[in-house]
Coordinates of C-alpha atoms and ligand atoms in Angstrom, one line a residue:
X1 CA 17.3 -13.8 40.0
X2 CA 20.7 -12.9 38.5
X3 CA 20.0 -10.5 35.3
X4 CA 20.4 -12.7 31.9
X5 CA 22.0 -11.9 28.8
X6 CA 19.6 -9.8 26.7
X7 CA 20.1 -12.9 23.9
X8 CA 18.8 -15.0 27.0
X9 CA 16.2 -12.6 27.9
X10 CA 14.9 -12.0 24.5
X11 CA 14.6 -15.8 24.0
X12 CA 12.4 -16.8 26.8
X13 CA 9.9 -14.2 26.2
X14 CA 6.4 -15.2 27.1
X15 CA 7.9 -17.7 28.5
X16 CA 5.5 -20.2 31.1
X17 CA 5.3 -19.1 34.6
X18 CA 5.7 -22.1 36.4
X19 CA 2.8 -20.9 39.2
X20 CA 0.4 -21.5 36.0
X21 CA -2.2 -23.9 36.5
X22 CA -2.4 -26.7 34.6
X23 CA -3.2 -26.7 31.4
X24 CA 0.9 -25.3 31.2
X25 CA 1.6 -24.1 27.2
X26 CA 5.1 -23.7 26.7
X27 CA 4.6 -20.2 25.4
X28 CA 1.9 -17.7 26.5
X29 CA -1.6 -18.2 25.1
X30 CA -3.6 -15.2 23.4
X31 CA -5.8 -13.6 25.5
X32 CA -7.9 -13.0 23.2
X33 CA -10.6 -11.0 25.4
X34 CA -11.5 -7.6 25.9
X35 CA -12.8 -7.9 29.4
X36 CA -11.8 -10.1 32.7
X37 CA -14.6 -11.3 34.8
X38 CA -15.0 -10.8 38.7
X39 CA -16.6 -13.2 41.3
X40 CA -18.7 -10.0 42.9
X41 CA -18.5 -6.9 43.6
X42 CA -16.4 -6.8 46.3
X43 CA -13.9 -8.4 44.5
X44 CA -13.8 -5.1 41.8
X45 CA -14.0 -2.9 45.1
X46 CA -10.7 -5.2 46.2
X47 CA -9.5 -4.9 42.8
X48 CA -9.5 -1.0 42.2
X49 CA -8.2 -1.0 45.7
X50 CA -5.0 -2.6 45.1
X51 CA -4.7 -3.7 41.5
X52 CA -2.9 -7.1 42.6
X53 CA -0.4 -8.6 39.7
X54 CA -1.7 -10.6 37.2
X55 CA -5.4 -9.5 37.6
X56 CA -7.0 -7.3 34.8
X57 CA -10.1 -5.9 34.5
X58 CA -10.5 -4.5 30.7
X59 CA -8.0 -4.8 27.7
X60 CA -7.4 -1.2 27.3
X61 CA -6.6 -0.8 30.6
X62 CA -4.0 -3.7 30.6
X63 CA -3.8 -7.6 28.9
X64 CA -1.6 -10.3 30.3
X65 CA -0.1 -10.4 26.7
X66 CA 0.6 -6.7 26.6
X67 CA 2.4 -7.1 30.0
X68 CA 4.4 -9.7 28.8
X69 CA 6.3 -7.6 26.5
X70 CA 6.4 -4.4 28.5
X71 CA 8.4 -6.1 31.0
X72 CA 10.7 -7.6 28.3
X73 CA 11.4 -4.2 26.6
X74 CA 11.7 -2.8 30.3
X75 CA 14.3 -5.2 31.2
X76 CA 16.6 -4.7 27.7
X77 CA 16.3 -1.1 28.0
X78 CA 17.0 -1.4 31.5
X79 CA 13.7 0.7 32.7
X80 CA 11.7 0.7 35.5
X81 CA 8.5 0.3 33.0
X82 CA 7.3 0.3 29.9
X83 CA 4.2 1.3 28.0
X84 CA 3.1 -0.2 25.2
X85 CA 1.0 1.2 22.4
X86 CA -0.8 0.2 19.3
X87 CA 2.0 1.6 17.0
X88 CA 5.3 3.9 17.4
X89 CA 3.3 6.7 16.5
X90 CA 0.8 5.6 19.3
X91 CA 3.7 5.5 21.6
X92 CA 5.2 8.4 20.7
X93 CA 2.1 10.8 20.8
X94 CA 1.2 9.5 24.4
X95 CA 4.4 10.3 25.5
X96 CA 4.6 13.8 24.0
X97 CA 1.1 14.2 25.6
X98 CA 2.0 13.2 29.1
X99 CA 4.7 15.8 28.9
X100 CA 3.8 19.2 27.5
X101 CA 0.5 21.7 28.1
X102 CA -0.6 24.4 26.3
X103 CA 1.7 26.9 25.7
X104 CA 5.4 24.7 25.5
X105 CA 8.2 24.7 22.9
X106 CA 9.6 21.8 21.8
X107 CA 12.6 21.1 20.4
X108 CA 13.4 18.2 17.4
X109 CA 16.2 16.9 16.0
X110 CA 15.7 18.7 12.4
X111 CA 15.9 15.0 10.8
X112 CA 13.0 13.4 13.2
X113 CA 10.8 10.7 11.7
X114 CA 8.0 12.0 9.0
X115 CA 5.7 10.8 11.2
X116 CA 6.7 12.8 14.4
X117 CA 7.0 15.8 12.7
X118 CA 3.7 15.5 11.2
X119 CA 1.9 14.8 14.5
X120 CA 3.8 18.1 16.3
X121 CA 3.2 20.2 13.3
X122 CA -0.2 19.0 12.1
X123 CA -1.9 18.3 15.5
X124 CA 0.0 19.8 18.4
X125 CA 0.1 23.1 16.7
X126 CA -3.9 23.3 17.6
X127 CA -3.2 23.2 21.4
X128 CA -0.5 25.7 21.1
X129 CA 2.7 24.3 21.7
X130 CA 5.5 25.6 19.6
X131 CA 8.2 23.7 17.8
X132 CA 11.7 24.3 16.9
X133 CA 13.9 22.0 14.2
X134 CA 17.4 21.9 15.1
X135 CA 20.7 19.8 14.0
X136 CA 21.3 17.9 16.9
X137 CA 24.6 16.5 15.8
X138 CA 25.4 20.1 16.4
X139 CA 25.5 21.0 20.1
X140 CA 26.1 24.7 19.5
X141 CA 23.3 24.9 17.7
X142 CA 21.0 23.0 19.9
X143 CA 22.5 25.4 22.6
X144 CA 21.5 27.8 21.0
X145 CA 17.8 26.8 20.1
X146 CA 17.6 25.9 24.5
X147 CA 17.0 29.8 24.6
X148 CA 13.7 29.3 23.7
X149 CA 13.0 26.8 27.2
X150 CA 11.9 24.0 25.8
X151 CA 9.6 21.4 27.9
X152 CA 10.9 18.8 25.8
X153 CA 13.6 17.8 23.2
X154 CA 13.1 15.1 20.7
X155 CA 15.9 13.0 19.1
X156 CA 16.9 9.7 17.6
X157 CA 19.6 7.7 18.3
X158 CA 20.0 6.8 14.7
X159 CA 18.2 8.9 12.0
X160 CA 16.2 7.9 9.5
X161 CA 18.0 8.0 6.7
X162 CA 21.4 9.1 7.2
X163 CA 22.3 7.1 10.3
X164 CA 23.6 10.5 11.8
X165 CA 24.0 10.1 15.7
X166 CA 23.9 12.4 18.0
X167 CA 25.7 13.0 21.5
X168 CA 22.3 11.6 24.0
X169 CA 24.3 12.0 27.0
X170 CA 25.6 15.8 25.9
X171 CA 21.9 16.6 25.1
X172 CA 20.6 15.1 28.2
X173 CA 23.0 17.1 30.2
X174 CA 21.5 20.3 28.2
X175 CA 18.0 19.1 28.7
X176 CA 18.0 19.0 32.5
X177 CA 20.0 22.0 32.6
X178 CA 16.8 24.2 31.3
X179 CA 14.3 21.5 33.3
X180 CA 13.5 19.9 30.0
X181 CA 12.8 16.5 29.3
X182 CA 14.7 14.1 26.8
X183 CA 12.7 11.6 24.7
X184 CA 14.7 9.7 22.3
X185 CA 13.7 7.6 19.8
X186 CA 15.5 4.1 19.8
X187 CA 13.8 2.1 16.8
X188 CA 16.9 1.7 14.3
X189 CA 19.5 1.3 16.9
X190 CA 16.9 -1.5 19.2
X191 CA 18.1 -1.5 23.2
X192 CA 20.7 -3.8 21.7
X193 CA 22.5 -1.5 20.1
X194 CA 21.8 1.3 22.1
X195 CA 20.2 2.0 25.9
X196 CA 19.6 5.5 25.8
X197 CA 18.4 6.0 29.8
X198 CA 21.8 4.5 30.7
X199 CA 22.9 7.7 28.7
X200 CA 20.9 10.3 30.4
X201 CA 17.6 10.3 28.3
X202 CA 14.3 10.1 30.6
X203 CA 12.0 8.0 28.4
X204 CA 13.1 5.7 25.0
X205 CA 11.0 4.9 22.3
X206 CA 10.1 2.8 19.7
X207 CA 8.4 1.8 16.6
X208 CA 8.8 -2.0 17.6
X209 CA 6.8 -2.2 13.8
X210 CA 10.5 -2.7 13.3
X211 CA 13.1 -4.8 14.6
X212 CA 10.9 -5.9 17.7
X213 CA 8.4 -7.2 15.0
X214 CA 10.5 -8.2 13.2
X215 CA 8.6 -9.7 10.3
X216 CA 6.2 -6.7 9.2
X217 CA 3.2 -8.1 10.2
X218 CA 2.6 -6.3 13.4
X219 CA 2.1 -2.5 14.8
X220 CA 3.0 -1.5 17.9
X221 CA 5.4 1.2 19.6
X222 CA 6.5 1.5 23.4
X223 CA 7.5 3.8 25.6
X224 CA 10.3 3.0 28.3
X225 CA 11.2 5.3 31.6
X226 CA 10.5 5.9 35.3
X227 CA 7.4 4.6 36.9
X228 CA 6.2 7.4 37.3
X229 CA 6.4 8.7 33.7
X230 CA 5.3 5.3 32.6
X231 CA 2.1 5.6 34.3
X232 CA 1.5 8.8 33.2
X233 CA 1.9 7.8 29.7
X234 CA -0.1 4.6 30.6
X235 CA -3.1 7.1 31.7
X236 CA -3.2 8.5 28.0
X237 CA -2.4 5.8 26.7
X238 CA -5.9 4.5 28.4
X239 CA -7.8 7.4 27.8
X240 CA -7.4 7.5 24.4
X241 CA -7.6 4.0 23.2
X242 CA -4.3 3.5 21.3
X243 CA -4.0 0.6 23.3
X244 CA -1.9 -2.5 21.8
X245 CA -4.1 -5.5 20.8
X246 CA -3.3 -8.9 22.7
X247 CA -2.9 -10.4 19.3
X248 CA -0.1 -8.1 18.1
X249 CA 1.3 -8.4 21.6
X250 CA 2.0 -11.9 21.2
X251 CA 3.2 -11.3 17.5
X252 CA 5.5 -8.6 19.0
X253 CA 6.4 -11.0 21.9
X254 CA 7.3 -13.2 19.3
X255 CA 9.4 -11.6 17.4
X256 CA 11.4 -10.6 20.5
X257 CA 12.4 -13.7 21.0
X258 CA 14.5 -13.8 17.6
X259 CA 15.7 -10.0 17.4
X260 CA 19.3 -10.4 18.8
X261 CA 19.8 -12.8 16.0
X262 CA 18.1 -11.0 13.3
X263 CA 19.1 -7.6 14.6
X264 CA 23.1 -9.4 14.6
X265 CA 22.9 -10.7 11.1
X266 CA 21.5 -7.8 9.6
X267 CA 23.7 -5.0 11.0
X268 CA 26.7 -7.5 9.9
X269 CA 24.7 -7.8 6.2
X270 CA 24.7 -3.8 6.3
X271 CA 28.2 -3.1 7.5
X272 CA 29.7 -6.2 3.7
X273 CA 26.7 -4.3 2.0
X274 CA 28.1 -0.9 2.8
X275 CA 31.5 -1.5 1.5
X276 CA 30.6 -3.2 -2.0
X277 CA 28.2 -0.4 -2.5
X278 CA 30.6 2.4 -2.0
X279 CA 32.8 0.5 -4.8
X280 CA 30.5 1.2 -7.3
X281 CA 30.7 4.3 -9.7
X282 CA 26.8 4.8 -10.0
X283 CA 26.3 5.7 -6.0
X284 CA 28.0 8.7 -5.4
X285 CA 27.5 8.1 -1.5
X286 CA 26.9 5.6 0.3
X287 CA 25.5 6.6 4.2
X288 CA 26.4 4.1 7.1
X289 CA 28.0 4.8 10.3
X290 CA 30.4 1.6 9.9
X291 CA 32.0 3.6 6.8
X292 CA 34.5 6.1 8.2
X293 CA 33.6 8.6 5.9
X294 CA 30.2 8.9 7.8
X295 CA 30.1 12.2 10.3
X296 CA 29.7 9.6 13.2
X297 CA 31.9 6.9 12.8
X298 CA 33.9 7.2 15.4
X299 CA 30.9 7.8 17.5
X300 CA 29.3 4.7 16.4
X301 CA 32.5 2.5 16.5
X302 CA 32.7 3.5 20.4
X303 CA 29.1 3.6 21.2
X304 CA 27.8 0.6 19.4
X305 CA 31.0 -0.9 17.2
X306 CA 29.2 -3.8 16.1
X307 CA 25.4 -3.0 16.1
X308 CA 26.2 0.0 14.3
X309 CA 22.5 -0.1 12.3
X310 CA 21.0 -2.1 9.5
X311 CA 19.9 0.6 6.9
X312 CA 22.1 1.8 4.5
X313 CA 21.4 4.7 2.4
X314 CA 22.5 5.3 -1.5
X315 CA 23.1 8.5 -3.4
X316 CA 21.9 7.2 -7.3
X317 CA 21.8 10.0 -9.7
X318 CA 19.4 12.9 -8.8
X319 CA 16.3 12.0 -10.3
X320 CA 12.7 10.0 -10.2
X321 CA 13.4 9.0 -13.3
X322 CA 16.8 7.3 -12.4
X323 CA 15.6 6.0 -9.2
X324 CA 12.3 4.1 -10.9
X325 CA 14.9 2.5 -13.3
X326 CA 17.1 1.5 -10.3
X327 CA 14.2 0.0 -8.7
X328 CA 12.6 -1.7 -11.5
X329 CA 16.0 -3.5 -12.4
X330 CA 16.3 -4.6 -8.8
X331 CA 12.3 -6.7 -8.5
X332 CA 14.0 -9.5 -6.1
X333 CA 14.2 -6.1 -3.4
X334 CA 10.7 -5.0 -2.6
X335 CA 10.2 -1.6 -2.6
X336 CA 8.4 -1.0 0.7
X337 CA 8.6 2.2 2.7
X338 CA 8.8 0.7 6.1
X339 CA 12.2 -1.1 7.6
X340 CA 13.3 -3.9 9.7
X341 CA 11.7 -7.3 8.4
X342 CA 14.0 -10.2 7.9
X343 CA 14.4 -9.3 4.1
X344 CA 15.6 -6.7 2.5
X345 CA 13.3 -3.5 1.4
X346 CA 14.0 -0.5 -0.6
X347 CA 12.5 2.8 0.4
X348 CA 12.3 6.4 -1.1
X349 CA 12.6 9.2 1.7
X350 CA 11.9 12.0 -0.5
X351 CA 8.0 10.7 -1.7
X352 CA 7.9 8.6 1.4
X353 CA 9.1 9.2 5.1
X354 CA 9.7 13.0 4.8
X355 CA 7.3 14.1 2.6
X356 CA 5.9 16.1 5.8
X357 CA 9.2 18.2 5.0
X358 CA 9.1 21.3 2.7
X359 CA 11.5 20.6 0.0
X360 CA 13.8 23.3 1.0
X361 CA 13.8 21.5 4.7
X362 CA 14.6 17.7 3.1
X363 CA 17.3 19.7 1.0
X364 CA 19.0 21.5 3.7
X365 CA 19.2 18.3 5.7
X366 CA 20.7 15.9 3.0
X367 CA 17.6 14.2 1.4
X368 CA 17.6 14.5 -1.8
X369 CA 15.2 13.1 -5.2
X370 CA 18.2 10.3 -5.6
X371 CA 18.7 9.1 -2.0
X372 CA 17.3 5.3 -1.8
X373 CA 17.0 3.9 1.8
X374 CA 18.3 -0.1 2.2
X375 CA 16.9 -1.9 5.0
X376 CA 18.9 -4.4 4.8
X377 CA 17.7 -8.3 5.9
X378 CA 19.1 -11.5 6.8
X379 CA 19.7 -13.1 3.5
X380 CA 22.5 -14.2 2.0
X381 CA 25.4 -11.5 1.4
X382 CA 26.9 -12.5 -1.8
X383 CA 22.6 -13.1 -2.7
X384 CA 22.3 -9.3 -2.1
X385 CA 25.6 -7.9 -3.7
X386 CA 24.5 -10.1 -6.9
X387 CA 21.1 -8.2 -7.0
X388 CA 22.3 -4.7 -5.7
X389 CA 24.8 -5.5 -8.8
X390 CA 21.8 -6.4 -11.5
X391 CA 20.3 -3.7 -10.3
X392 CA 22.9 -0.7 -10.4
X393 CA 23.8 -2.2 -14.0
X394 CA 21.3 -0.2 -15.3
X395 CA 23.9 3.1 -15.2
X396 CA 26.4 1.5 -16.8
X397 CA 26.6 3.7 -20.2
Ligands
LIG1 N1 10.0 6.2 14.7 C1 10.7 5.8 13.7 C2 12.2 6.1 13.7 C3 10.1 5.3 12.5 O1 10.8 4.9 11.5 C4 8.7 5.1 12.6 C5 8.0 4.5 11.4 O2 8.6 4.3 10.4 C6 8.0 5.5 13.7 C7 8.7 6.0 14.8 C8 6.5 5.3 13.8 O3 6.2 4.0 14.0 P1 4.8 3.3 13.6 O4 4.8 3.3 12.1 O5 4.8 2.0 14.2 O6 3.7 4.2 14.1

C-alpha cells in the first residue's frame, strides 16, 4: 500500500478493517475490557509463544484501541513504533526510564516543560541521576555542557512559551557523538509540523493532551522510535501501569482524525493574531516564530514555513496585578493552563507551567510576571482580534 498523505492518514484513523466479521462499524468500537479471554490453555501457551497480531491478553499490556493510535502516530512521525501512555508525562517518564541507570547526567533544554523538569528534579534525583539545564538554541553552550557525558539530552522542538527552536539535527549529531541519546519533545510543533527522527532524534514525544486530543477532554502522551526502544519503553510502560485507557484511545483516535485541519487553522489564526497583537502599544512583545523579530524565524520559515505553531505569547506590563485586569476584561478567552483545544485559552507561565523554576531560572530564560501564553483556536479571526482588542483596552490611560 502506497503511503497516504498524512491529511489522508489522519482521517481514516480507526478506520474498519475489512477482515472484521460482521457486525462491520464504520469506526472502531471501544473495547471497553480489561482482559481477553482464551479457549484453553494451550492457546495462552501459543499465545505467550508468539504474540500473533490482533490477539491481546490484558489491557495493560496492550488494547486493540490503544494499537490503533500507536500505529497512526507511528506512521505520521514516520517511526517504526510507538508507545502510548496514559498522559505526556506518562510518556515521557517511561521513556526517560528505559534510557538512563543510576548514576547518568542528563542534559535539558533550560526551557523544558514544568512538568519534565519537575519529574527529573523531584523524582530522578532519588535514583541518582544528575541533571544539567542548558540553552539549547545555543550550540556552544550545549557543547560545552556534553563534557559532562550525558546518557541523554532533552529538547523541544518548540518551547513552551517562547516558541524558541532549536537546531534537532545539530544536537543529534552532538548527541551520538558522546553515545548519548536524543529525546525530543514534539507536542507544539505535532508530526505535522515537524518529524524529528527524520532530523536525527532517536525517540519523539508527545503530550497528545494537545493537538492529538484536540478537544481537552482526553490524557494521553506517546512515545515514537525504533522497535527496539519502543519495546523497551512498552516494558515500563507495562510494569508500571501508566497505561492509556481504551476509552481515551478512541477519544485520542478521534481527535486524530481532525488535527490536520484544526492544527492548519490554528497555526494560520496564530500567525493574523501575531501581527495585530504586535500593533498594539500595551504588549511590549509579542513571541511567535512567524514574526521575524523572533530568534528563529528564519529557522521556522525553512523548517516548518506554514505550521510554524499555534501559541502565541504576549509581554503586558510586568505585573499580577496588570495581568488579572487583562484577563478579567477578556471573559470570552478562558483562562486555562493547558493548550491545544479548538478554542482559544489564556495561560500564565509564571504561576502555572514553570512554577517548578526558581525565579531567578524563569528570569534568566525570558519568563517573566507579565508574559501571557495564547493558545490560540479555530475561531473566527476578526472574532478574536475584537476580544484580544476589548481586552487590551484596559491599558489604555
Ligand atoms: N510536554 C509539553 C510540551 C507539555 O506542554 C505538556 C503539558 O502541558 C506535557 C509534555 C505533559 O503532558 P501531560 O499533561 O499530558 O502529561
Amino acid at each position: 500500500m502506497s503511503e497516504k498523505h498524512p491529511d489522508t492518514t489522519s482521517a481514516r484513523t480507526g478506520e474498519r478493517n475489512r477482515d472484521d466479521e460482521w457486525p462491520r462499524p464504520e469506526t472502531q468500537p471501544i473495547y471497553q475490557t480489561s482482559v481477553f479471554a482464551f479457549d484453553d490453555v494451550d492457546d495462552v501457551v501459543d499465545y505467550y509463544a508468539s504474540r500473533p497480531n490482533g490477539r491481546y491478553l490484558y489491557s495493560r499490556n496492550g488494547n486493540p484501541n490503544v494499537t490503533t493510535v500507536e500505529e497512526i502516530v507511528a506512521r505520521l512521525e514516520g517511526a517504526e513504533s510507538a508507545c502510548f501512555a496514559a498522559s505526556g508525562m506518562g510518556a515521557i517518564s517511561a521513556a526517560v526510564l528505559s534510557v538512563c541507570k543510576a548514576g547518568d547526567h542528563i542534559l535539558v533544554s533550560q526551557d523544558i516543560y514544568g512538568g519534565t523538569l519537575v519529574f527529573l528534579r523531584n523524582v530522578l534525583a532519588n535514583f541518582q541521576v544528575s541533571l544539567t539545564l542548558a540553552d539549547f538554541t545555543d550550540l556552544e553552550r550545549v557543547d560545552a555542557a556534553l563534557a559532562q557525558r550525558p546518557a541523554l539530552l532533552i529538547a523541544e522542538t518548540l518551547s513552551n512559551p517562547l516558541m524558541r527552536i532549536p537546531d534537532i539535527a545539530g544536537l543529534a549529531k552532538r548527541a551520538h557523538e558522546v553515545g548519548a541519546v536524543l529525546m525530543v519533545d514534539n507536542t507544539f510543533a505535532t508530526p505535522l509540523g515537524l518529524k524529528p527522527l527524520a532530523l536525527g532524534a532517536d525517540l519523539s514525544v508527545h503530550s497528545a493532551t494537545k493537538y492529538m486530543g484536540g478537544h481537552s477532554d482526553v490524557s494521553g502522551g506517546v512515545v515514537c522510535g525504533t522497535r527496539e526502544w519502543i519495546d523497551r519503553i512498552r516494558g515500563v510502560v507495562t510494569a508500571v501501569g501508566s497505561n492509556l485507557a481504551p476509552f481515551d484511545a478512541w477519544l485520542i483516535a478521534r481527535g486524530i482524525k481532525t488535527m490536520p485541519l484544526r492544527f492548519e487553522r490554528a497555526c494560520g489564526n496564530a500567525r493574523l493574531l501575531a501581527a495585530y497583537l504586535s500593533e498594539s502599544p500595551a504588549i511590549s512583545r509579542v513571541w511567535h516564530p512567524s514574526r521575524p523579530d523572533h530568534p528563529e524565524h528564519d529557522r521556522a520559515v525553512s523548517m516548518m514555513p506554514d505550521l510554524c505553531g499555534a501559541i502565541v505569547t504576549i509581554a503586558l506590563p510586568d505585573s499580577l496585578e496588570q495581568v488579572n485586569r487583562f484577563m478579567r476584561a477578556i471573559p470570552t478567552i478562558v483562562f486555562a493552563p493547558s493548550l491545544a483545544g479548538v478554542t482559544t485559552t489564556l495561560s500564565h507561565p509564571w504561576t502555572t507551567s514553570h512554577r517548578g523554576f526558581s525565579e531567578d531560572e524563569r528570569r534568566a530564560f525570558g519568563i517573566t510576571e507579565g508574559l501571557v501564553r495564547i493558545s490560540v483556536g479555530i475561531e473566527q479571526i476578526d472574532d478574536l482580534k475584537s476580544e484580544f482588542a476589548e481586552g487590551l483596552a484596559v491599558f489604555v490611560i
